[in-house]
XYZ file of C-alpha atoms in Angstrom:
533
model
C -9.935 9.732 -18.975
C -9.095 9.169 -23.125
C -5.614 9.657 -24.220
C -6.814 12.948 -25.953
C -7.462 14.232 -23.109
C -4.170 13.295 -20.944
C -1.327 15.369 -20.828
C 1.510 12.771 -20.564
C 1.642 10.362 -23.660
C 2.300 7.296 -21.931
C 2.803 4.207 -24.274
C 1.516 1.614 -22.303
C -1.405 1.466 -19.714
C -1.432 -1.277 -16.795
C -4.641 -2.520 -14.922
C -4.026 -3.207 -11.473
C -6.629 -5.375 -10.428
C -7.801 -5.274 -6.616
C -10.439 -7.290 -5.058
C -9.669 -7.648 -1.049
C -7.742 -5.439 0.951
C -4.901 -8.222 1.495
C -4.610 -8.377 -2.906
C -4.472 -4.513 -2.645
C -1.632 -4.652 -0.003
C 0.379 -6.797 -1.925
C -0.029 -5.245 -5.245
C 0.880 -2.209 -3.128
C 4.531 -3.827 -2.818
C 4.984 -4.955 -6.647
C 3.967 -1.695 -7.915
C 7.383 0.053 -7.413
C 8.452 -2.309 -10.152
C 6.808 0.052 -12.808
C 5.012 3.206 -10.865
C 8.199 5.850 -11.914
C 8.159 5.203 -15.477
C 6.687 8.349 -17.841
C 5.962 5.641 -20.728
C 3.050 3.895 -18.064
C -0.490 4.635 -16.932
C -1.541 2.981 -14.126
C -5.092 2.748 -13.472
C -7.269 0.328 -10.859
C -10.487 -1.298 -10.816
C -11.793 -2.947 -8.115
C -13.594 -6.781 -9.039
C -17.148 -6.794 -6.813
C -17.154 -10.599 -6.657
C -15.601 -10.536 -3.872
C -17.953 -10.576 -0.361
C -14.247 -8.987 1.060
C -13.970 -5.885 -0.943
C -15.774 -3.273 0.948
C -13.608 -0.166 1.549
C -10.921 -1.163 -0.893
C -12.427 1.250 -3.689
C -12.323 4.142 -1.003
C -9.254 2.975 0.086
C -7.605 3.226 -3.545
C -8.901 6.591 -3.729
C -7.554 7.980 -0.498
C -4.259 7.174 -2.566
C -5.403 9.018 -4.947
C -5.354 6.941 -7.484
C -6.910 6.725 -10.917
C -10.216 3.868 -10.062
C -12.131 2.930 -13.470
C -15.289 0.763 -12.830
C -14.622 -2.954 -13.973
C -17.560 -2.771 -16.163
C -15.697 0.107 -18.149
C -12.218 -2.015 -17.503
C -13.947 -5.068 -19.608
C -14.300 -2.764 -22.871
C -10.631 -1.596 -22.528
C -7.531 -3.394 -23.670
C -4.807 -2.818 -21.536
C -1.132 -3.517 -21.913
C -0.562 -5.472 -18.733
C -3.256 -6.527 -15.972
C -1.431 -7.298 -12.532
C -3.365 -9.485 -10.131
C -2.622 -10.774 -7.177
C -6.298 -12.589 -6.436
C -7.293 -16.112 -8.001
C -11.161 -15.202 -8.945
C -13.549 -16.132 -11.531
C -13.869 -13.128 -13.545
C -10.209 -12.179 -14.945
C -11.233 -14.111 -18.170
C -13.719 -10.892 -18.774
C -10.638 -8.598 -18.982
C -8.282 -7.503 -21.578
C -4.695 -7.980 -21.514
C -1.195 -9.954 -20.710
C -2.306 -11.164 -17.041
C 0.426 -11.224 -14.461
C -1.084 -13.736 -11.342
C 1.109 -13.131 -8.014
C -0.105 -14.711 -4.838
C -1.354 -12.911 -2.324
C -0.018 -13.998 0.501
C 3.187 -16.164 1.630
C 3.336 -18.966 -1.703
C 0.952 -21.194 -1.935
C 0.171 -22.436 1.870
C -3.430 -23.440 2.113
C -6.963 -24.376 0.374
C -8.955 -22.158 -1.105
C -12.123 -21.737 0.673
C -14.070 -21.709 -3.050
C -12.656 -24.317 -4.541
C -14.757 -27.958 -4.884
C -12.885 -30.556 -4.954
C -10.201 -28.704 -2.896
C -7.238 -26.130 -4.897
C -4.706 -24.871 -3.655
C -5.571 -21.003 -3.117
C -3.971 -18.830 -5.590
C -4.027 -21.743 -8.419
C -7.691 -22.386 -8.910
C -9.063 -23.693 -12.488
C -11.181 -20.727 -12.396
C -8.337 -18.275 -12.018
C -5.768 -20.194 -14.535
C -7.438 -20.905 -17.002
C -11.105 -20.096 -19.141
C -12.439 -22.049 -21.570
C -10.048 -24.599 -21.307
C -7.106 -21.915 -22.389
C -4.654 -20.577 -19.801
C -5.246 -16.971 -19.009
C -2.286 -15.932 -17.532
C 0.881 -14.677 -18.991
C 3.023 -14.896 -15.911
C 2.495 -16.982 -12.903
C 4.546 -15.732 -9.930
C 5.992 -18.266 -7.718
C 7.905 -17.278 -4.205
C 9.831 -20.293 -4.129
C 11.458 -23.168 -7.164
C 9.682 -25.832 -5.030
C 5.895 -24.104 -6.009
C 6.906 -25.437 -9.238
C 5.793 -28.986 -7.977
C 2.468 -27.506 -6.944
C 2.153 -25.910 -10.408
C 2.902 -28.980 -11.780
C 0.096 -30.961 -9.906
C -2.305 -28.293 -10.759
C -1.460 -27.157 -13.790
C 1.410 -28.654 -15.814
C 0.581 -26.678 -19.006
C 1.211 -23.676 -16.736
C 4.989 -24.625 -16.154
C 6.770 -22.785 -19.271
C 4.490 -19.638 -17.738
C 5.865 -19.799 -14.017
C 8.531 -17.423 -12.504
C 10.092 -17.717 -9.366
C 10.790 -13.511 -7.933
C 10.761 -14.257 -4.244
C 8.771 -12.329 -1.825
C 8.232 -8.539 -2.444
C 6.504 -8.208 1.243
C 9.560 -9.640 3.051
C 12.047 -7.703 1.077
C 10.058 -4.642 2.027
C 9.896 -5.478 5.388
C 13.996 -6.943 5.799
C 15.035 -3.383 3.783
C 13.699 -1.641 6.798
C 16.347 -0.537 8.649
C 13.796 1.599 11.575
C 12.652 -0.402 14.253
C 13.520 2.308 16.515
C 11.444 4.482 15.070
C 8.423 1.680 14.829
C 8.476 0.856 18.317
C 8.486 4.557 18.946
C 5.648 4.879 16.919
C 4.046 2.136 19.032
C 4.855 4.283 22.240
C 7.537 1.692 23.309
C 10.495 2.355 25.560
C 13.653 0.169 24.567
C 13.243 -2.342 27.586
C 9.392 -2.830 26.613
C 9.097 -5.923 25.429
C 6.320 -6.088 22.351
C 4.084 -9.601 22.013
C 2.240 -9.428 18.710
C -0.860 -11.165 17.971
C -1.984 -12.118 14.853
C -4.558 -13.951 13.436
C -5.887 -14.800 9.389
C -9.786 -14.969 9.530
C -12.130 -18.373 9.673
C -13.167 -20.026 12.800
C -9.706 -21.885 13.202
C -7.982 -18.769 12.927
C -6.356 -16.994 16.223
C -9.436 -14.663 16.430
C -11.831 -17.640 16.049
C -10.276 -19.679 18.541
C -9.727 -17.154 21.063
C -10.734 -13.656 20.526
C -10.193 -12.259 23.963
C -6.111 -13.361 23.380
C -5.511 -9.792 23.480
C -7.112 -9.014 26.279
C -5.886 -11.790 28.717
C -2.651 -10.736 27.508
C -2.985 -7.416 28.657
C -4.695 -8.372 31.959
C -1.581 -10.787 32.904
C 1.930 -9.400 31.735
C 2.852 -6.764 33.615
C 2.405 -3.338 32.191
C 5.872 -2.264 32.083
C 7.802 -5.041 30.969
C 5.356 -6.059 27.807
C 2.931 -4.576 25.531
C 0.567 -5.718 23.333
C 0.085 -4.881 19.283
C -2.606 -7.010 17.558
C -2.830 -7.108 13.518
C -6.156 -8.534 12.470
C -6.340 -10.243 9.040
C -8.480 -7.492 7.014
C -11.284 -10.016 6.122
C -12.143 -10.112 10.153
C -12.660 -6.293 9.637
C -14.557 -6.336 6.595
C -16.797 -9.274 7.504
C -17.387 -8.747 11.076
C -17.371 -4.040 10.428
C -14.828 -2.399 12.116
C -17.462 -1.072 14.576
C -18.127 -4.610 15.911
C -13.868 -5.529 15.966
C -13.171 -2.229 18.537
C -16.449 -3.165 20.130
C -15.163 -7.046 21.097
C -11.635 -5.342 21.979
C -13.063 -1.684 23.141
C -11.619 -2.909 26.697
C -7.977 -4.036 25.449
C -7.947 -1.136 23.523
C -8.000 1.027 26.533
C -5.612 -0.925 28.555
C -3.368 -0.129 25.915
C -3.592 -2.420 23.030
C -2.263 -1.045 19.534
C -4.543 -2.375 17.742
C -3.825 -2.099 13.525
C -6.192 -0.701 11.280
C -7.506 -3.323 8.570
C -5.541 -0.485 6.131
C -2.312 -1.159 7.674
C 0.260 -0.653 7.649
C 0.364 -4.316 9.241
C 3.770 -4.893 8.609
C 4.548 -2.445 11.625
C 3.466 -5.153 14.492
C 5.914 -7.445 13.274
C 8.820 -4.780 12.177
C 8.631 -3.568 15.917
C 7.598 -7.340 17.439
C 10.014 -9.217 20.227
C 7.779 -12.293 20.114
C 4.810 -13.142 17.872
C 1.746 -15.287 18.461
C 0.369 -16.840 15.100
C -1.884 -19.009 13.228
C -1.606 -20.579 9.924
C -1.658 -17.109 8.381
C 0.829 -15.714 6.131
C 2.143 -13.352 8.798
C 3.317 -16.475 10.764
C 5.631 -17.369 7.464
C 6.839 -13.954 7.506
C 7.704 -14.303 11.290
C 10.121 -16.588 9.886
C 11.558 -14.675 7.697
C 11.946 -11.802 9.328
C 13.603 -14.303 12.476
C 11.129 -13.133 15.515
C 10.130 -15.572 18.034
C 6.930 -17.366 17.395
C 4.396 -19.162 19.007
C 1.109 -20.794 17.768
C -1.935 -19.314 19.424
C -4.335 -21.267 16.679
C -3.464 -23.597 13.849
C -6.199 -24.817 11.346
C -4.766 -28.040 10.251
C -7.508 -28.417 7.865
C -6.894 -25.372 5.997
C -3.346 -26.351 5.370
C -2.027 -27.816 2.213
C 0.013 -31.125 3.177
C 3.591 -31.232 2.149
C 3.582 -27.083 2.557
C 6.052 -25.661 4.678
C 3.252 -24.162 6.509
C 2.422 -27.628 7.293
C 5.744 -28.186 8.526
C 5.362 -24.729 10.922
C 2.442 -26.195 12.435
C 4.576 -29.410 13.220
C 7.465 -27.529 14.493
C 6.524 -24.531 16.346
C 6.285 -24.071 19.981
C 2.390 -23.437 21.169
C 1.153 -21.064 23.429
C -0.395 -22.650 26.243
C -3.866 -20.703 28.031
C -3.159 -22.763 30.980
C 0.253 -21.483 31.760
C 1.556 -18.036 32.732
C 1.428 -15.841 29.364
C 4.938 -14.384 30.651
C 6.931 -17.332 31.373
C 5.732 -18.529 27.461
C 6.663 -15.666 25.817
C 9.584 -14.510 27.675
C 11.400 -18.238 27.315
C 10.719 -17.968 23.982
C 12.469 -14.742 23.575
C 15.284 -15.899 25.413
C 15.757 -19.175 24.194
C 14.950 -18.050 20.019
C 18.027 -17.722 18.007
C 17.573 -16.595 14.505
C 18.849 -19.980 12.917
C 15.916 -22.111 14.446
C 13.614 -20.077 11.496
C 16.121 -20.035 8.628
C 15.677 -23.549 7.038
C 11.642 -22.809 7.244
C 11.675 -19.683 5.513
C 14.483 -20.906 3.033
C 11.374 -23.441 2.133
C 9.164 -20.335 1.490
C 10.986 -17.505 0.585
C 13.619 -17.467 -2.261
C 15.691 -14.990 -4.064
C 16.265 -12.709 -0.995
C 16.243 -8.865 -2.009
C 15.885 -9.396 -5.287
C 11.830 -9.938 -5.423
C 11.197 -6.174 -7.298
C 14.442 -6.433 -10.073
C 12.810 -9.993 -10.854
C 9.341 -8.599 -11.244
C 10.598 -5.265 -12.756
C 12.312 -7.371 -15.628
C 8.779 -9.591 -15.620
C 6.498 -6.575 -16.181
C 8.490 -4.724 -18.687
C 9.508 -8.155 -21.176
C 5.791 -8.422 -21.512
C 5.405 -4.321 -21.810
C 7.866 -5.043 -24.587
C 9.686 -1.447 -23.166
C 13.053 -1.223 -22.187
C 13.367 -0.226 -18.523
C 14.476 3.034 -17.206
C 17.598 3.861 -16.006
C 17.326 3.945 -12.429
C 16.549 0.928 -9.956
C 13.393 0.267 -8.364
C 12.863 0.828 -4.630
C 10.441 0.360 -2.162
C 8.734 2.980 -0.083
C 9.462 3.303 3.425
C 7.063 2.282 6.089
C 5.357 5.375 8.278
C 6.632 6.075 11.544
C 3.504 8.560 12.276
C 2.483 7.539 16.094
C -0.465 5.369 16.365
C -2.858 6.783 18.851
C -2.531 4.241 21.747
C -4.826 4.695 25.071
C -2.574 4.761 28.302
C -4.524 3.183 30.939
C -5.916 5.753 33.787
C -5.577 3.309 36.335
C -3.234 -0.029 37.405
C -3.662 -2.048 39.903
C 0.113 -2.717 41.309
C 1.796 -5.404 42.758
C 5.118 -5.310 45.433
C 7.343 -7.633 45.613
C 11.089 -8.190 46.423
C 13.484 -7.875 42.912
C 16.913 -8.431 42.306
C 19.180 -7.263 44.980
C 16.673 -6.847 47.909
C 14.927 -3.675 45.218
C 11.072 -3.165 45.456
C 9.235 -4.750 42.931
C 6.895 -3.188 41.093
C 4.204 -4.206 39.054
C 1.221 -2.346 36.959
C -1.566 -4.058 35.390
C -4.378 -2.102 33.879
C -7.308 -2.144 36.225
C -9.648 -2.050 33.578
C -9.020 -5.379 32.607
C -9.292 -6.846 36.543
C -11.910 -9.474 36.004
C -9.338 -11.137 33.639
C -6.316 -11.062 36.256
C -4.928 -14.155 38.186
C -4.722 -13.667 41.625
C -2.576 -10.752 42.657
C -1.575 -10.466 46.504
C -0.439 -7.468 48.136
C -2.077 -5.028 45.558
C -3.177 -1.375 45.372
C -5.261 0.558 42.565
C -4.183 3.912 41.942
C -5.900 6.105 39.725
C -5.600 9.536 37.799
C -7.784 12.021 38.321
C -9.119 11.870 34.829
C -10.046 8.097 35.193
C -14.293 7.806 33.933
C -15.101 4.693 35.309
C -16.594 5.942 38.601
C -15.816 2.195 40.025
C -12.182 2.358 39.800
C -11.842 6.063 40.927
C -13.621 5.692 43.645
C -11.955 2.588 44.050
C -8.632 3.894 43.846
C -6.004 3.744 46.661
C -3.627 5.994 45.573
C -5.385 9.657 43.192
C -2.695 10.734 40.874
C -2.797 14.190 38.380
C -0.170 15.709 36.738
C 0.430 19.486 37.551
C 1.626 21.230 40.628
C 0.585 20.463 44.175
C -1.581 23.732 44.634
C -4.174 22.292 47.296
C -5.269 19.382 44.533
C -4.349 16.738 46.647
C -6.522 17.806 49.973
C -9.487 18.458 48.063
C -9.397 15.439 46.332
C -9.394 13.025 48.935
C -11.963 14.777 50.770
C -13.925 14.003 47.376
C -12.753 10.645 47.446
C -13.108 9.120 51.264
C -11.932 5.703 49.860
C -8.647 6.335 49.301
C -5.602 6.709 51.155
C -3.395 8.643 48.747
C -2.997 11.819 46.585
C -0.093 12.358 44.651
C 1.029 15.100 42.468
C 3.328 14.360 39.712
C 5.414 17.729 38.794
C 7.376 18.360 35.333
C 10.465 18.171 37.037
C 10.181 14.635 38.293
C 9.337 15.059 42.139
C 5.920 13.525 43.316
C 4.157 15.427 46.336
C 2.080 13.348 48.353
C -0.437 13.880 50.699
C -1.886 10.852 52.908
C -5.275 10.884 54.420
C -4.485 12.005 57.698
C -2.935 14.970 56.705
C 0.974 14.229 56.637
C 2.840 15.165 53.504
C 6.079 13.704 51.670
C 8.140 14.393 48.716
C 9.446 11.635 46.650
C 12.322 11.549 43.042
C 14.112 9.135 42.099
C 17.628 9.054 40.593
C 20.187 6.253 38.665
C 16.791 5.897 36.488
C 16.307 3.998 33.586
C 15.145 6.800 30.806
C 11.070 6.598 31.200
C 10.593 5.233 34.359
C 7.047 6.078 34.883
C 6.395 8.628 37.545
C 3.245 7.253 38.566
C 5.542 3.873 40.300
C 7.515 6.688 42.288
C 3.695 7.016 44.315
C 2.826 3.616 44.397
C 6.557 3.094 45.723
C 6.247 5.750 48.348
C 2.934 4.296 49.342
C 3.901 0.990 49.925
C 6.700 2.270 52.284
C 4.773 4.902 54.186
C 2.096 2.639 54.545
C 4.039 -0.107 55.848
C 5.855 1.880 58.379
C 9.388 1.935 56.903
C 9.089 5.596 56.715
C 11.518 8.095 54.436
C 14.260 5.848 53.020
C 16.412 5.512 49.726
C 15.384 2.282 48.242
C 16.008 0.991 45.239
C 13.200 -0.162 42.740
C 12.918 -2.242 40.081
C 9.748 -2.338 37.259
C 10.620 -5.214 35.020
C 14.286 -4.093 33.724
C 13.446 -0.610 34.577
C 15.571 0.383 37.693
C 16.036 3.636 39.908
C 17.045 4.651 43.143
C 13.654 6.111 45.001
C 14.299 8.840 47.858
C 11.539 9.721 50.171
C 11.277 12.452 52.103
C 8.849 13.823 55.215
């Protein structure tokens, strides 16, 4: 588009410049510094150098924004080019170049640079021809000034310190309610978030099936799973191949975050996190969330860093010991200040990150800035579609206060469970793998009990047990020799799954304890079950 043919005379044009997805998300933050402003155009182009970049042009277009091809972007001058990548090719653009990094400071080595740089201050990226390219050089903490200073002291009188945009997005959020609901959480649901950067020392690269030995051991209604998957895993391994690995976590209920985000939602809604050296372990930090390491590359790790000093001072998570013991210690031990001096190290100027680059962006536009503030968007709280297991294999046990114990674990997942004694599978209806339904114990399906339950255990001559779970909360059971029981509950915790009301009622017909009013317990769930013949 020409400026003849526009219809709002803006006086100065910015270039965002995107090359990776995780560039593009946080250029996606700093944007609301300038996006409101009548007097701007803001177009995109999308550098190929990058083996990374597939799906962010689409991406940028689904936002409907205005994409010019870079080698059309190289014959423009443009007012202000924002950055957020360190690559070879900025040199062939034209314009005041504002570098940002990309992810939490400047943490680890780039994986281009011979000998090894710091990634975000390469040579290539600073400087071409021996002259400094960029304008501004955005620094998330005063102490990056000692790394500019080692890399480029010439580059000093060019640095500016604006804090964090990503965290200040993230700690303005005031609807973790509404993310955990968006997760399908109940408020005693306990969320363990994995995440993991990309490279072989990553979380992924050391231990892919994480996810889905979590799921297998920590019982179903006391934890649940989210997993946010740097977006260069996606890209380089196809988002086909990343569901494929996890197809089978997925459907024992793992929320698994698209490579497009938005990430920030499996830490927003986390209880405990389990990181790597990525970025999303600093922000852990900052956001004060338990943490554990998973996976730490050492290697990749600048020394003197204060991701260095995370991967000397955070707790690891150990394979060989019980996932739930780890992770719920560390929720119950964590108090916010054992992250504050860590993320003070990393993250400065707290909630002021977008006034700071606001008064960046328009000194070099040479504009005064509009009269109102800048803000950030607000996350989505649209539900992500999560799989509910169709079948669990449950656990008894004796709880607090003499209560029956019960505990679900998604029977999909079996081959990855620890020994489990006194256990029974129970199934919906609606379950497709033929081994587990015909497997199953206990047949469950929602509806009314309208002769279901006889004809489905005559279908079914393995199991012992079909239950019907009516809208009104009372479960109709029929055993296999014909007898039939109704069973509620009451003094419930809100959402205590119906589908424990039959396993409960099982477990006492089937021991011989007959109708009773007993109470139950499901993690911190609670209600009071009443059984009748």
């Amino acid at each position: 588009m020409t400026r003849e043919w526009g219809t709002v005379p803006a006086e100065r044009t910015v270039l965002v410049v995107s090359r990776t997805h995780t560039s593009l998300d946080r250029l996606l933050d700093v944007l609301p510094a300038i996006a409101g402003d009548t007097r701007i155009q803001v177009r995109f182009t999308v550098d190929k150098g990058s083996v990374f970049n597939d799906g962010v042009a689409r991406r940028l277009r689904r936002l409907g924004t205005n994409v010019i091809a870079w080698h059309k972007a190289k014959k423009q001058r443009f007012d202000l080019i924002l950055s957020a990548s360190d690559h070879s090719d900025l040199h062939e653009l034209d314009g005041k170049l504002v570098l940002l990094p990309h992810g939490a400071g400047y943490q680890k080595f780039s994986p281009h640079a011979t000998p090894p740089q710091l990634s975000g201050l390469t040579d290539s990226a600073l400087r071409y021809a021996g002259k400094p390219l960029v304008s501004t050089l955005v620094l998330s903490h005063p102490a990056q000034f000692e790394q500019v200073a080692a890399t480029a002291p010439d580059l000093l009188e060019r640095a500016r310190v604006a804090g964090d945009p990503c965290l200040d997005r993230m700690r303005a959020d005031r609807r973790r309610a509404e993310h955990r609901a968006a997760l399908g959480l109940l408020p005693h649901h306990k969320l363990v978030t994995v995440t993991s950067t990309w490279g072989p020392e990553s979380t992924m690269g050391r231990w892919p099936d994480l996810p889905t030995g979590l799921l297998a051991e920590l019982p179903h209604d006391e934890f649940r799973v989210a997993a946010v998957l740097h977006p260069n895993v996606w890209v380089h391994h196809s988002p086909w191949q990343v569901r494929n690995w996890l197809e089978r976590a997925e459907e024992a209920g793992l929320a698994l975050i698209p490579p497009t985000g938005p990430w920030q939602l499996g830490l927003l809604a986390a209880d405990c996190v389990l990181g790597d050296h990525g970025s999303l372990s600093a922000y852990t930090t900052g956001l004060a969330i338990p943490l554990l390491l998973a996976a730490f590359g050492d290697n990749e790790v600048a020394p003197g860093t204060p991701m260095e000093t995370l991967g000397r001072k955070m707790g690891r998570f150990d394979p060989n010991r019980a996932a739930a013991e780890q992770i719920g210690k560390a929720i119950e031990d964590f108090r916010p200040e054992h992250h504050q001096e860590l993320a003070n190290q990393v993250f400065a100027l707290p909630g002021a990150s977008l006034r700071t680059l606001r008064d960046t962006c328009y000194e070099l536009l040479e504009l005064s800035q509009p009269p109102f503030p800048p803000r950030f968007s607000p996350f989505p709280t649209d539900p992500l579609d999560i799989a509910q297991p169709k079948s669990f294999d449950v656990t008894t046990g004796t709880g607090a206060g003499g209560a029956l114990d019960l505990k679900r674990f998604p029977a999909v997942l079996s081959e990855f469970a620890t020994d489990r004694t006194a256990r029974h599978l129970a199934s919906f209806v609606d379950e497709t793998d033929p081994r587990l339904i015909e497997s199953a114990a206990i047949l469950l399906r929602w509806g009314t009990e309208d002769g279901w339950a006889a004809r489905a255990l005559a279908a079914y001559p393995g199991s012992r047990m079909a239950a019907t779970l009516e809208p009104s909360g009372r479960v109709v059971l029929r055993t296999r020799d014909g007898s039939t029981a109704v069973a509620d509950i009451d003094d419930a915790t809100p959402g205590f799954p119906a589908e424990l009301i039959a396993s409960a009622a099982y477990h006492r017909l089937l021991s011989g304890r007959g109708p009773a009013t007993c109470r139950l317990s499901a993690g911190a769930a609670t209600a009071v079950l009443r059984l009748r013949t």
